[in-house]
Amino acid sequence: MEVSVTTTLLFPATSSVKGFSVPQSSGAWQVTLQQDGQQSEVMSPEDAAALGYFIIITPGRLVFRTTFGQPYASVKMVSGVSVEVIQATVFFRQKWMFVMVDLVASCSLDEGSFDGYKLHWRTPAVMTPLVAPPSVLRSESINMGVNGELLDEQNFIDRGYSVTFSDGAVVCSIPFASVGGTRKSFVIDGMYHEVYAVLLTYQQNLVDQNGVDTKYSVFKQMASPAIPCILFSINQTVPEERVFTVYLGNIPFDVELMSLELNGQEFSVSTAMQMGCSISRVPQDNNTFAYILRVPFDAQFVVKQHIAESLFKYSLEIKWILNILPQMEPYYYFSSLSAVIHDVDPPIFDSMCTNNGIRFMRAYHDYDYLWDIVIGRYPLTQQLVSERGYIMSNDSNTFILDVPLFTIGYCYTNITLQQFYGSFELLSRNVKTLEIEQSSRKCCLFQTTELLVCSAEGVMTVVSDVTKAVPTADPARTTLLDTSCRPQETDESRVLFSFGLNTCGTRFQVDQQYVTYENEIIFHELFSTDSKPVITRDAAYRVTVRCIYPVRGTESLFVDRKFRAEMPGIGQIKDPVKVPPQVFKPMQPQKQTVMKTYQAAPAMKPAEYVRVRPNRARQ
């Protein structure tokens, strides 16, 4: 507390005596401390200083200063507010006269309060201890600010500060977290807490009946208690969307989400987003923000539990790992989500390559009746199995389907003389909606011997051993009916042709049920007779290849030479007639280089008819 009095009675020249400024011309002087109900205590300035009372005399001003709670201080109630009062009289001699100055310091003892929204401090509207009756003070003006600076009216309004009167007291209010104060955040018992502190500056001008001004100034440090910032989460999940959605709100401005622990597995924010989660940050009205987390039901860390027929429970335990910036002090929040929906997974089959085809396997489930197993567009029934040559076996626990190579439903790609890929696909179709909901596809690598593939796009691909007709035949000397159509690839005994059904001289025949496309692999061999060498294209040196398609579902536009069928055709290779050895004597032709002008065979659609004798399969 400090009281400062302006007076013209003091000399300008001063000297220092143990903290007191004393006029050089002054004689012996003293201090009297007064307390209500007790006899005044007269002491020297040195004794007063020892008790914590200090007097400073400067040119034209006398200052009396002490701390709160000193001896001889008294506490009074003024307009319902406790105030501390110190009264002193200073005597000093100036030439032939003594000067006596009465000093009174009075300050509000209100420590301030916090109502959850604002800090409040109270002081009497008129500090009556500053004058003795019958003198009267009246308030002329009140100003308020922070950090030693008073605010103008506009800043005062913008910051939400207020000065109100209540039962003879002035109440100064400062909103929590408003501009001008400082905020400190920390963790207590695993929870975010924050303290808001501000140095209140208060100034009031008072005037007595004689027109003497008294300026009452207060600098009051106020702080809120440690306030927990309680987070809250809202489960916004819509089960039909099959996505967990949770809203985590009331996050302070200096907090950042560092990572997430999802059902015990911790992920950084970036990793969680890469795994299909969505994390967004949105502002709130109270100077805080929120996080919105979206996690798909089919995420690998979501727990799925079958609780009844076609009824599943999805569960997600979330540990939000948050850090207070900049000290990077961590704390946590937990959310628990669950959703029960009518939901089952469509069948997915395990598969493996075998020597002669592909095997599909799956354990039975109670809810399998909700789906049909489909090959192409045909449901897998016992009749379909018999018609196409599949091998289906099952017991009470496991379903097994063996699909021999070259049965209907295969797709063949990258056919060469050495190998080709064969793939087969099982589809899971919803019984109610008839929509395909799952696919189980297996692709295997097989070695090539002989084959004939008739694709739905109208491409015939054939691999044939020409030495079965003529043991000494040179595969490089073969063509189709159109002699410009030569094999894409040959080896010592086999040829590979791939050609469109409307090319290479292919013939066709249509009846009421089928359209048949036919071509021939012709051997151009050089032979010698008893008279002279000849080149022959006799029918005995031909292999006939055919693709047969049902008329229904086949569109062949002969004008623009386009072909399209609903399903692949059936292939046939007519065995050639072997040449009698006594008719011709083969010459020894000049050795030729085997052709390697292989072109990748076009991709075939599923369900193709072929004839072939494969050796073995490789995974």
Coordinates of C-alpha atoms in Angstrom, one line a residue:
M1 CA 0.0 0.0 0.0
E2 CA 1.2 3.5 -0.7
V3 CA -0.1 7.0 -0.1
S4 CA 1.4 9.9 -1.9
V5 CA 0.7 13.5 -0.9
T6 CA 1.6 16.6 -2.9
T7 CA 2.7 19.5 -0.7
T8 CA 4.6 22.8 -1.1
L9 CA 5.8 22.8 2.4
L10 CA 8.7 20.4 1.8
F11 CA 12.2 21.5 1.0
P12 CA 13.6 20.4 -2.4
A13 CA 17.0 19.5 -1.0
T14 CA 17.1 16.0 0.6
S15 CA 19.4 13.7 2.4
S16 CA 19.0 10.0 2.9
V17 CA 18.7 8.5 6.4
K18 CA 18.2 4.7 6.4
G19 CA 15.7 4.7 3.6
F20 CA 14.1 8.0 4.5
S21 CA 14.7 11.2 2.6
V22 CA 15.0 14.0 5.3
P23 CA 15.3 17.7 4.7
Q24 CA 18.8 18.9 5.5
S25 CA 17.4 21.8 7.5
S26 CA 15.0 19.7 9.5
G27 CA 15.6 19.1 13.1
A28 CA 14.5 16.2 15.2
W29 CA 11.4 14.5 13.6
Q30 CA 9.2 11.6 14.3
V31 CA 6.4 9.3 13.1
T32 CA 3.2 8.5 14.8
L33 CA 1.3 5.3 13.9
Q34 CA -2.3 5.2 14.8
Q35 CA -4.7 2.2 15.2
D36 CA -8.4 2.3 16.1
G37 CA -9.0 1.5 19.7
Q38 CA -5.3 1.7 20.7
Q39 CA -3.0 4.4 21.8
S40 CA -0.9 6.0 19.1
E41 CA 2.7 4.9 18.9
V42 CA 5.4 7.6 18.5
M43 CA 8.7 6.5 17.1
S44 CA 11.7 7.6 15.1
P45 CA 11.8 7.1 11.4
E46 CA 14.4 4.4 11.9
D47 CA 12.1 2.5 14.2
A48 CA 9.3 2.9 11.8
A49 CA 11.5 1.5 9.0
A50 CA 12.3 -1.5 11.2
L51 CA 8.6 -2.2 11.4
G52 CA 8.2 -2.0 7.5
Y53 CA 7.0 1.6 7.2
F54 CA 8.9 3.7 4.8
I55 CA 8.7 7.5 4.2
I56 CA 10.2 9.1 1.1
I57 CA 10.3 12.9 0.7
T58 CA 10.9 14.3 -2.8
P59 CA 10.6 17.8 -4.0
G60 CA 6.9 18.7 -3.5
R61 CA 5.8 15.2 -2.6
L62 CA 5.7 13.0 0.5
V63 CA 5.3 9.2 0.1
F64 CA 4.3 6.7 2.8
R65 CA 4.7 3.0 1.8
T66 CA 4.2 -0.3 3.5
T67 CA 3.2 -3.9 2.8
F68 CA -0.1 -5.5 3.7
G69 CA -0.5 -7.1 7.1
Q70 CA 1.9 -4.9 9.0
P71 CA 1.5 -4.0 12.7
Y72 CA -0.8 -1.1 13.4
A73 CA -2.9 -1.9 10.3
S74 CA -6.6 -2.4 10.8
V75 CA -9.3 -4.1 8.7
K76 CA -12.6 -2.4 8.2
M77 CA -15.8 -3.3 6.3
V78 CA -16.8 -0.6 3.8
S79 CA -19.9 -1.2 1.7
G80 CA -19.6 -4.9 2.4
V81 CA -15.9 -5.0 1.3
S82 CA -13.0 -5.7 3.6
V83 CA -10.4 -3.0 3.4
E84 CA -7.1 -2.6 5.1
V85 CA -6.3 0.8 6.6
I86 CA -3.0 2.4 7.8
Q87 CA -2.9 5.8 9.4
A88 CA 0.2 7.7 10.2
T89 CA 1.3 11.2 11.1
V90 CA 4.8 12.5 10.1
F91 CA 6.3 15.4 12.0
F92 CA 9.4 17.4 10.9
R93 CA 10.8 20.8 11.7
Q94 CA 11.3 23.5 9.0
K95 CA 13.2 26.5 10.3
W96 CA 11.1 28.0 13.1
M97 CA 8.0 25.9 12.6
F98 CA 6.9 22.2 12.8
V99 CA 5.1 20.6 9.9
M100 CA 2.6 17.7 10.6
V101 CA 1.2 15.6 7.8
D102 CA -1.6 13.1 8.3
L103 CA -1.5 10.1 5.9
V104 CA -4.1 7.4 5.3
A105 CA -3.7 4.4 3.0
S106 CA -6.7 2.2 2.3
C107 CA -7.0 -0.8 -0.1
S108 CA -9.6 -3.4 -0.9
L109 CA -8.7 -6.9 0.4
D110 CA -11.0 -8.6 -2.1
E111 CA -9.0 -11.5 -3.6
G112 CA -11.3 -11.8 -6.6
S113 CA -13.6 -14.5 -7.6
F114 CA -14.4 -16.7 -10.6
D115 CA -17.8 -17.8 -11.7
G116 CA -16.7 -20.1 -14.4
Y117 CA -16.9 -17.4 -17.1
K118 CA -15.4 -14.2 -15.6
L119 CA -13.0 -13.0 -13.0
H120 CA -14.5 -10.4 -10.6
W121 CA -12.9 -8.0 -8.2
R122 CA -14.8 -5.7 -5.7
T123 CA -13.9 -2.4 -4.1
P124 CA -16.0 0.2 -2.3
A125 CA -17.6 2.7 -4.6
V126 CA -16.2 5.4 -2.2
M127 CA -13.2 4.6 -0.1
T128 CA -14.5 6.5 3.1
P129 CA -11.4 5.7 5.3
L130 CA -9.5 8.2 3.1
V131 CA -11.2 11.1 4.9
A132 CA -12.3 11.9 8.4
P133 CA -15.8 13.0 9.1
P134 CA -17.4 15.3 8.4
S135 CA -15.5 15.4 5.1
V136 CA -17.3 13.7 2.2
L137 CA -15.9 12.1 -1.0
R138 CA -17.7 11.7 -4.2
S139 CA -16.6 9.6 -7.3
E140 CA -15.8 11.5 -10.4
S141 CA -14.6 8.8 -12.8
I142 CA -13.6 5.2 -12.9
N143 CA -11.3 3.6 -15.4
M144 CA -10.1 0.0 -15.8
G145 CA -7.4 -1.8 -17.8
V146 CA -4.7 -4.5 -17.5
N147 CA -1.0 -4.7 -17.1
G148 CA -0.7 -1.1 -15.8
E149 CA -2.5 0.5 -18.8
L150 CA -6.0 1.9 -18.8
L151 CA -8.2 1.0 -21.8
D152 CA -10.2 3.4 -24.0
E153 CA -13.9 2.8 -24.3
Q154 CA -13.7 0.9 -27.6
N155 CA -11.1 -1.6 -26.4
F156 CA -12.9 -1.9 -23.1
I157 CA -16.1 -3.0 -25.0
D158 CA -14.2 -5.2 -27.6
R159 CA -12.6 -7.2 -24.8
G160 CA -15.8 -7.8 -22.9
Y161 CA -14.6 -6.0 -19.8
S162 CA -17.2 -4.5 -17.5
V163 CA -17.6 -2.2 -14.4
T164 CA -20.8 -2.5 -12.5
F165 CA -22.2 -1.2 -9.1
S166 CA -23.7 -3.4 -6.5
D167 CA -24.7 -2.4 -2.9
G168 CA -22.2 0.4 -2.7
A169 CA -19.4 -1.5 -4.3
V170 CA -17.7 -1.4 -7.7
V171 CA -17.4 -4.8 -9.4
C172 CA -14.7 -5.1 -12.1
S173 CA -15.1 -8.2 -14.4
I174 CA -12.8 -9.7 -17.0
P175 CA -13.9 -12.6 -19.1
F176 CA -11.9 -15.9 -18.9
A177 CA -9.3 -16.1 -21.6
S178 CA -9.9 -12.6 -22.9
V179 CA -7.1 -10.4 -24.4
G180 CA -4.7 -9.0 -21.9
G181 CA -4.3 -12.0 -19.6
T182 CA -2.1 -15.0 -19.8
R183 CA -3.1 -18.7 -20.0
K184 CA -1.2 -21.6 -18.6
S185 CA -2.2 -25.2 -19.4
F186 CA -1.0 -28.5 -17.8
V187 CA -2.1 -32.0 -17.0
I188 CA -3.4 -33.0 -13.6
D189 CA -4.5 -36.6 -13.0
G190 CA -4.5 -37.3 -16.7
M191 CA -6.8 -34.4 -17.5
Y192 CA -6.2 -31.1 -19.2
H193 CA -6.3 -28.0 -16.8
E194 CA -5.9 -24.4 -17.4
V195 CA -5.2 -21.3 -15.3
Y196 CA -6.0 -17.7 -16.6
A197 CA -4.2 -14.8 -14.9
V198 CA -4.5 -11.1 -15.4
L199 CA -3.0 -8.0 -13.7
L200 CA -6.1 -5.7 -13.2
T201 CA -5.5 -2.0 -13.3
Y202 CA -8.1 0.2 -11.6
Q203 CA -8.2 3.9 -11.2
Q204 CA -10.9 6.1 -9.5
N205 CA -10.9 9.9 -9.1
L206 CA -12.5 11.2 -5.9
V207 CA -13.2 14.8 -4.9
D208 CA -14.1 16.1 -1.4
Q209 CA -16.3 19.1 -0.6
N210 CA -13.3 21.4 -0.7
G211 CA -12.4 20.4 -4.3
V212 CA -9.4 18.4 -3.3
D213 CA -8.7 15.5 -5.7
T214 CA -7.8 12.0 -4.5
K215 CA -6.7 9.5 -7.1
Y216 CA -7.3 5.9 -5.9
S217 CA -5.2 3.4 -8.0
V218 CA -5.1 -0.4 -7.6
F219 CA -3.0 -3.0 -9.3
K220 CA -4.5 -6.4 -8.5
Q221 CA -3.1 -9.8 -9.7
M222 CA -6.0 -12.2 -10.3
A223 CA -6.1 -15.8 -11.4
S224 CA -8.7 -18.4 -12.0
P225 CA -8.4 -21.7 -10.2
A226 CA -7.1 -24.7 -12.2
I227 CA -10.0 -25.3 -14.5
P228 CA -10.4 -28.8 -16.1
C229 CA -11.3 -28.8 -19.8
I230 CA -13.6 -31.8 -20.0
L231 CA -13.7 -33.4 -23.4
F232 CA -16.8 -35.0 -24.7
S233 CA -17.5 -37.5 -27.5
I234 CA -20.7 -38.0 -29.5
N235 CA -21.3 -41.2 -31.3
Q236 CA -22.6 -40.1 -34.7
T237 CA -22.5 -43.6 -36.3
V238 CA -25.2 -44.5 -38.8
P239 CA -25.0 -48.3 -39.0
E240 CA -26.4 -48.4 -42.5
E241 CA -23.4 -46.5 -43.7
R242 CA -21.1 -49.1 -42.2
V243 CA -18.8 -46.5 -40.9
F244 CA -18.1 -45.5 -37.2
T245 CA -18.3 -41.7 -36.8
V246 CA -17.3 -40.1 -33.5
Y247 CA -17.2 -36.4 -32.6
L248 CA -14.6 -35.4 -30.0
G249 CA -15.3 -31.9 -28.8
N250 CA -14.2 -29.1 -26.4
I251 CA -10.5 -29.4 -27.4
P252 CA -8.5 -26.4 -26.3
F253 CA -6.7 -24.2 -28.8
D254 CA -3.2 -25.4 -27.7
V255 CA -3.9 -29.1 -28.0
E256 CA -3.1 -31.3 -31.0
L257 CA -4.1 -34.9 -31.7
M258 CA -0.8 -36.9 -32.0
S259 CA -2.0 -40.5 -32.5
L260 CA -4.9 -42.9 -32.1
E261 CA -5.0 -46.3 -30.4
L262 CA -7.7 -48.4 -32.1
N263 CA -8.6 -51.6 -30.3
G264 CA -5.2 -51.7 -28.8
Q265 CA -3.2 -50.9 -32.0
E266 CA -1.6 -47.4 -32.0
F267 CA -1.3 -45.5 -35.3
S268 CA -0.1 -42.0 -36.0
V269 CA -2.7 -39.6 -37.6
S270 CA -1.1 -39.9 -41.0
T271 CA -0.9 -43.7 -40.8
A272 CA -4.5 -44.0 -39.7
M273 CA -5.6 -41.9 -42.7
Q274 CA -3.6 -44.0 -45.1
M275 CA -5.4 -47.1 -43.7
G276 CA -8.8 -45.7 -44.7
C277 CA -9.7 -43.6 -41.6
S278 CA -10.9 -40.0 -42.0
I279 CA -9.8 -37.4 -39.4
S280 CA -11.0 -33.8 -39.7
R281 CA -10.6 -30.8 -37.4
V282 CA -13.6 -28.3 -37.1
P283 CA -13.9 -25.1 -35.0
Q284 CA -16.4 -24.6 -32.2
D285 CA -18.1 -21.5 -30.9
N286 CA -16.2 -21.2 -27.5
N287 CA -12.7 -20.8 -28.9
T288 CA -12.2 -24.5 -29.0
F289 CA -12.4 -27.1 -31.7
A290 CA -13.3 -30.7 -32.3
Y291 CA -12.1 -33.8 -34.2
I292 CA -14.3 -36.0 -36.3
L293 CA -13.1 -39.5 -36.8
R294 CA -14.6 -41.9 -39.3
V295 CA -13.6 -45.6 -39.3
P296 CA -15.1 -48.1 -41.8
F297 CA -16.6 -51.3 -40.3
D298 CA -14.4 -53.4 -42.5
A299 CA -11.1 -51.8 -41.2
Q300 CA -8.7 -54.5 -40.1
F301 CA -8.7 -53.4 -36.5
V302 CA -12.5 -53.3 -36.0
V303 CA -13.7 -56.2 -34.0
K304 CA -16.6 -58.1 -35.6
Q305 CA -18.6 -60.6 -33.6
H306 CA -21.3 -63.0 -34.8
I307 CA -24.0 -62.8 -32.2
A308 CA -26.9 -64.5 -34.0
E309 CA -28.0 -65.6 -37.4
S310 CA -27.1 -62.8 -39.8
L311 CA -26.6 -60.5 -36.9
F312 CA -23.2 -59.0 -36.2
K313 CA -21.7 -56.6 -33.6
Y314 CA -18.9 -54.3 -34.6
S315 CA -16.9 -52.8 -31.8
L316 CA -14.2 -50.1 -31.7
E317 CA -12.3 -48.8 -28.6
I318 CA -10.6 -45.5 -29.2
K319 CA -7.8 -44.0 -27.2
W320 CA -7.2 -40.4 -28.3
I321 CA -3.6 -39.4 -27.6
L322 CA -3.4 -35.6 -27.3
N323 CA -0.5 -33.3 -26.6
I324 CA -0.4 -29.8 -25.0
L325 CA 1.7 -27.5 -27.1
P326 CA 4.5 -26.3 -26.9
Q327 CA 5.6 -28.4 -23.9
M328 CA 4.3 -31.6 -25.6
E329 CA 2.7 -32.8 -22.4
P330 CA 0.4 -35.8 -23.3
Y331 CA -3.0 -36.8 -22.0
Y332 CA -5.7 -39.1 -23.1
Y333 CA -9.4 -39.6 -23.8
F334 CA -11.3 -42.8 -24.4
S335 CA -14.3 -43.5 -26.6
S336 CA -16.2 -46.7 -27.0
L337 CA -18.3 -47.4 -30.0
S338 CA -20.4 -50.4 -31.1
A339 CA -23.0 -51.1 -33.7
V340 CA -25.3 -54.2 -34.2
I341 CA -26.5 -54.7 -37.7
H342 CA -27.9 -57.5 -39.9
D343 CA -24.8 -58.2 -41.9
V344 CA -22.8 -61.2 -43.1
D345 CA -19.9 -61.6 -45.4
P346 CA -20.5 -63.1 -48.8
P347 CA -18.6 -66.4 -49.3
I348 CA -15.0 -66.1 -50.2
F349 CA -13.2 -69.3 -51.3
D350 CA -9.7 -70.5 -50.7
S351 CA -8.2 -71.8 -53.9
M352 CA -5.1 -73.7 -55.1
C353 CA -3.6 -74.8 -58.4
T354 CA -3.5 -78.5 -59.1
N355 CA -1.9 -80.6 -61.9
N356 CA -5.1 -80.7 -63.9
G357 CA -7.0 -77.6 -62.9
I358 CA -8.0 -75.4 -59.9
R359 CA -9.6 -76.4 -56.6
F360 CA -11.9 -74.1 -54.5
M361 CA -12.6 -74.7 -50.8
R362 CA -14.6 -73.1 -48.1
A363 CA -15.9 -74.0 -44.7
Y364 CA -19.7 -74.0 -44.4
H365 CA -21.5 -71.2 -42.4
D366 CA -25.0 -71.0 -41.1
Y367 CA -25.8 -68.0 -43.3
D368 CA -24.5 -69.4 -46.6
Y369 CA -28.1 -69.7 -47.8
L370 CA -28.1 -65.9 -48.3
W371 CA -26.0 -66.3 -51.4
D372 CA -25.9 -68.3 -54.7
I373 CA -22.6 -69.4 -56.1
V374 CA -22.5 -68.4 -59.7
I375 CA -20.2 -69.3 -62.7
G376 CA -20.6 -66.6 -65.3
R377 CA -24.3 -66.1 -65.2
Y378 CA -25.3 -69.7 -64.2
P379 CA -25.8 -70.8 -60.6
L380 CA -23.7 -73.7 -59.4
T381 CA -26.1 -76.6 -59.3
Q382 CA -25.6 -80.3 -59.4
Q383 CA -26.9 -80.3 -62.9
L384 CA -24.4 -77.7 -64.0
V385 CA -21.6 -79.7 -62.4
S386 CA -22.6 -82.8 -64.3
E387 CA -23.0 -81.0 -67.6
R388 CA -19.6 -79.3 -67.5
G389 CA -17.5 -81.9 -65.9
Y390 CA -16.8 -80.2 -62.6
I391 CA -16.2 -82.3 -59.5
M392 CA -18.1 -81.2 -56.4
S393 CA -17.7 -82.8 -53.0
N394 CA -18.7 -81.7 -49.6
D395 CA -19.3 -82.9 -46.1
S396 CA -21.0 -81.3 -43.2
N397 CA -18.1 -78.9 -42.7
T398 CA -16.4 -78.1 -46.0
F399 CA -17.3 -77.4 -49.6
I400 CA -14.8 -78.4 -52.3
L401 CA -15.1 -77.8 -56.1
D402 CA -12.5 -79.1 -58.5
V403 CA -12.5 -77.5 -61.9
P404 CA -10.6 -79.5 -64.5
L405 CA -8.6 -77.5 -67.0
F406 CA -10.5 -76.7 -70.2
T407 CA -13.9 -77.1 -68.8
I408 CA -16.4 -74.3 -69.3
G409 CA -15.7 -71.2 -67.4
Y410 CA -11.9 -70.9 -67.8
C411 CA -10.2 -67.8 -69.1
Y412 CA -6.9 -68.3 -71.0
T413 CA -4.3 -65.6 -71.5
N414 CA -0.6 -65.3 -72.6
I415 CA -0.7 -68.5 -74.6
T416 CA 2.7 -69.7 -75.9
L417 CA 4.1 -73.0 -76.9
Q418 CA 5.6 -73.4 -73.5
Q419 CA 2.9 -72.2 -71.1
F420 CA -0.3 -70.3 -70.6
Y421 CA -2.4 -68.8 -67.8
G422 CA -5.7 -70.3 -67.0
S423 CA -8.1 -68.6 -64.5
F424 CA -11.4 -69.4 -63.1
E425 CA -13.8 -67.3 -61.1
L426 CA -16.6 -68.1 -58.6
L427 CA -19.1 -65.3 -57.9
S428 CA -21.2 -64.8 -54.7
R429 CA -24.6 -63.4 -55.7
N430 CA -27.2 -62.1 -53.2
V431 CA -30.2 -64.2 -53.3
K432 CA -32.6 -61.3 -52.7
T433 CA -31.0 -58.6 -54.9
L434 CA -29.3 -60.8 -57.4
E435 CA -26.3 -58.5 -57.2
I436 CA -22.8 -59.9 -57.3
E437 CA -21.2 -59.0 -54.0
Q438 CA -17.9 -61.0 -53.9
S439 CA -15.5 -62.7 -56.4
S440 CA -13.1 -65.5 -55.8
R441 CA -10.8 -65.7 -58.7
K442 CA -7.7 -68.0 -59.2
C443 CA -5.1 -67.8 -61.9
C444 CA -2.6 -70.7 -62.5
L445 CA 0.2 -71.2 -64.9
F446 CA 0.0 -74.4 -67.0
Q447 CA 2.4 -76.1 -69.5
T448 CA 1.2 -76.2 -73.1
T449 CA 0.9 -79.4 -75.2
E450 CA -2.1 -79.0 -77.5
L451 CA -5.1 -76.8 -77.2
L452 CA -7.9 -75.0 -79.1
V453 CA -9.5 -71.9 -77.7
C454 CA -12.6 -70.3 -79.2
S455 CA -13.2 -66.9 -77.6
A456 CA -16.4 -64.9 -77.3
E457 CA -14.6 -62.2 -79.3
G458 CA -14.3 -64.4 -82.3
V459 CA -10.6 -65.3 -82.0
M460 CA -9.4 -68.9 -82.5
T461 CA -6.1 -69.9 -80.8
V462 CA -4.7 -73.3 -81.6
V463 CA -1.6 -75.2 -80.7
S464 CA -1.2 -78.4 -82.6
D465 CA 1.5 -81.1 -83.1
V466 CA 1.9 -81.4 -86.9
T467 CA 4.3 -84.3 -86.6
K468 CA 1.4 -86.6 -85.7
A469 CA 0.4 -86.3 -89.4
V470 CA 3.8 -86.3 -90.9
P471 CA 6.6 -87.3 -88.6
T472 CA 9.2 -85.4 -90.7
A473 CA 7.1 -82.3 -91.2
D474 CA 8.7 -78.9 -90.7
P475 CA 6.3 -76.8 -88.5
A476 CA 7.7 -73.7 -90.0
R477 CA 6.3 -74.7 -93.4
T478 CA 2.6 -74.6 -92.2
T479 CA -0.1 -72.0 -93.0
L480 CA -3.8 -71.7 -92.7
L481 CA -6.1 -71.7 -95.8
D482 CA -4.9 -68.2 -96.5
T483 CA -1.2 -69.0 -97.1
S484 CA -0.3 -65.5 -95.8
C485 CA -1.4 -66.6 -92.3
R486 CA 1.6 -68.2 -90.8
P487 CA 2.1 -69.4 -87.2
Q488 CA 3.0 -66.9 -84.5
E489 CA 5.3 -69.4 -82.9
T490 CA 6.8 -72.9 -83.7
D491 CA 9.1 -75.4 -82.2
E492 CA 10.4 -78.8 -83.5
S493 CA 6.9 -80.4 -83.7
R494 CA 4.2 -77.8 -82.8
V495 CA 2.7 -74.6 -84.2
L496 CA 0.7 -71.8 -82.6
F497 CA -1.9 -69.9 -84.6
S498 CA -4.2 -67.1 -83.3
F499 CA -6.6 -65.5 -85.8
G500 CA -10.0 -63.9 -86.1
L501 CA -12.8 -66.1 -87.3
N502 CA -13.5 -63.8 -90.3
T503 CA -9.8 -63.9 -91.4
C504 CA -7.3 -66.3 -92.8
G505 CA -9.7 -67.9 -95.2
T506 CA -12.0 -69.3 -92.4
R507 CA -15.1 -71.0 -93.7
F508 CA -18.4 -70.9 -91.9
Q509 CA -21.7 -72.9 -92.0
V510 CA -25.0 -72.1 -90.4
D511 CA -27.8 -74.4 -89.5
Q512 CA -30.8 -74.0 -87.2
Q513 CA -28.8 -74.4 -84.0
Y514 CA -25.1 -73.7 -84.6
V515 CA -22.7 -71.7 -86.6
T516 CA -19.5 -73.5 -87.4
Y517 CA -16.2 -71.7 -88.3
E518 CA -13.6 -73.9 -89.9
N519 CA -10.0 -73.5 -91.0
E520 CA -7.1 -75.9 -91.8
I521 CA -3.5 -76.1 -90.9
I522 CA -1.8 -77.0 -94.1
F523 CA 1.7 -78.6 -94.4
H524 CA 3.8 -77.3 -97.3
E525 CA 6.4 -80.1 -97.6
L526 CA 9.0 -80.7 -100.3
F527 CA 8.9 -84.4 -101.4
S528 CA 10.6 -86.3 -104.2
T529 CA 9.1 -89.0 -106.3
D530 CA 10.9 -91.4 -108.6
S531 CA 10.8 -88.9 -111.4
K532 CA 11.2 -85.4 -109.8
P533 CA 10.7 -83.3 -106.6
V534 CA 7.3 -81.8 -105.9
I535 CA 5.7 -79.4 -103.5
T536 CA 2.3 -80.7 -102.3
R537 CA -0.8 -79.4 -100.5
D538 CA -2.6 -82.7 -100.6
A539 CA -5.6 -83.1 -98.1
A540 CA -3.7 -85.8 -96.3
Y541 CA -1.4 -83.1 -95.0
R542 CA -4.1 -81.0 -93.4
V543 CA -5.4 -80.6 -89.8
T544 CA -8.9 -79.2 -89.6
V545 CA -9.8 -76.9 -86.7
R546 CA -13.3 -75.8 -85.9
C547 CA -15.1 -73.4 -83.5
I548 CA -18.8 -74.1 -83.0
Y549 CA -21.1 -71.4 -81.5
P550 CA -24.9 -71.6 -80.8
V551 CA -26.8 -69.5 -83.3
R552 CA -28.8 -68.0 -80.4
G553 CA -26.6 -65.3 -78.8
T554 CA -24.2 -65.0 -81.7
E555 CA -23.9 -61.8 -83.8
S556 CA -21.8 -61.9 -86.9
L557 CA -21.9 -58.9 -89.1
F558 CA -20.3 -59.9 -92.3
V559 CA -20.4 -56.5 -93.8
D560 CA -18.0 -54.9 -91.4
R561 CA -16.5 -58.3 -90.4
K562 CA -17.2 -57.9 -86.7
F563 CA -18.0 -60.8 -84.4
R564 CA -19.6 -61.0 -81.0
A565 CA -21.0 -64.0 -79.0
E566 CA -22.6 -64.2 -75.6
M567 CA -20.3 -67.1 -74.7
P568 CA -17.2 -68.9 -76.1
G569 CA -17.6 -71.6 -78.7
I570 CA -16.8 -75.3 -78.7
G571 CA -13.5 -76.2 -80.3
Q572 CA -12.7 -79.3 -82.4
I573 CA -9.5 -80.6 -83.9
K574 CA -10.0 -83.2 -86.6
D575 CA -7.2 -85.7 -86.5
P576 CA -5.2 -85.6 -89.8
V577 CA -4.8 -88.6 -92.0
K578 CA -1.2 -89.9 -91.9
V579 CA 0.7 -90.2 -95.2
P580 CA 1.5 -93.8 -96.5
P581 CA 5.3 -94.1 -96.5
Q582 CA 5.4 -95.8 -99.9
V583 CA 3.8 -92.8 -101.8
F584 CA 6.4 -90.1 -101.3
K585 CA 9.9 -90.1 -100.2
P586 CA 10.8 -87.0 -98.2
M587 CA 13.8 -85.0 -99.3
Q588 CA 16.2 -83.6 -96.8
P589 CA 15.3 -79.9 -96.9
Q590 CA 17.8 -77.2 -96.0
K591 CA 17.7 -76.6 -92.3
Q592 CA 15.6 -73.6 -91.4
T593 CA 15.6 -71.4 -88.3
V594 CA 12.6 -71.9 -86.1
M595 CA 10.3 -68.9 -86.2
K596 CA 9.9 -66.9 -83.0
T597 CA 7.5 -64.2 -84.1
Y598 CA 5.2 -64.9 -81.2
Q599 CA 2.5 -62.4 -80.4
A600 CA 0.7 -62.4 -77.1
A601 CA -2.6 -64.2 -77.4
P602 CA -5.6 -61.9 -76.8
A603 CA -7.3 -62.2 -73.5
M604 CA -10.2 -64.6 -73.4
K605 CA -13.4 -64.2 -71.5
P606 CA -14.6 -66.9 -69.0
A607 CA -16.3 -70.1 -70.0
E608 CA -14.4 -71.3 -73.1
Y609 CA -14.7 -74.8 -74.7
V610 CA -11.3 -76.4 -75.5
R611 CA -9.8 -79.8 -76.1
V612 CA -6.3 -80.4 -74.8
R613 CA -4.1 -82.9 -73.0
P614 CA -2.1 -80.9 -70.5
N615 CA 1.0 -82.3 -68.8
R616 CA 1.0 -80.6 -65.4
A617 CA 0.3 -77.3 -63.6
R618 CA 2.4 -74.9 -61.7
Q619 CA 1.4 -72.4 -59.1

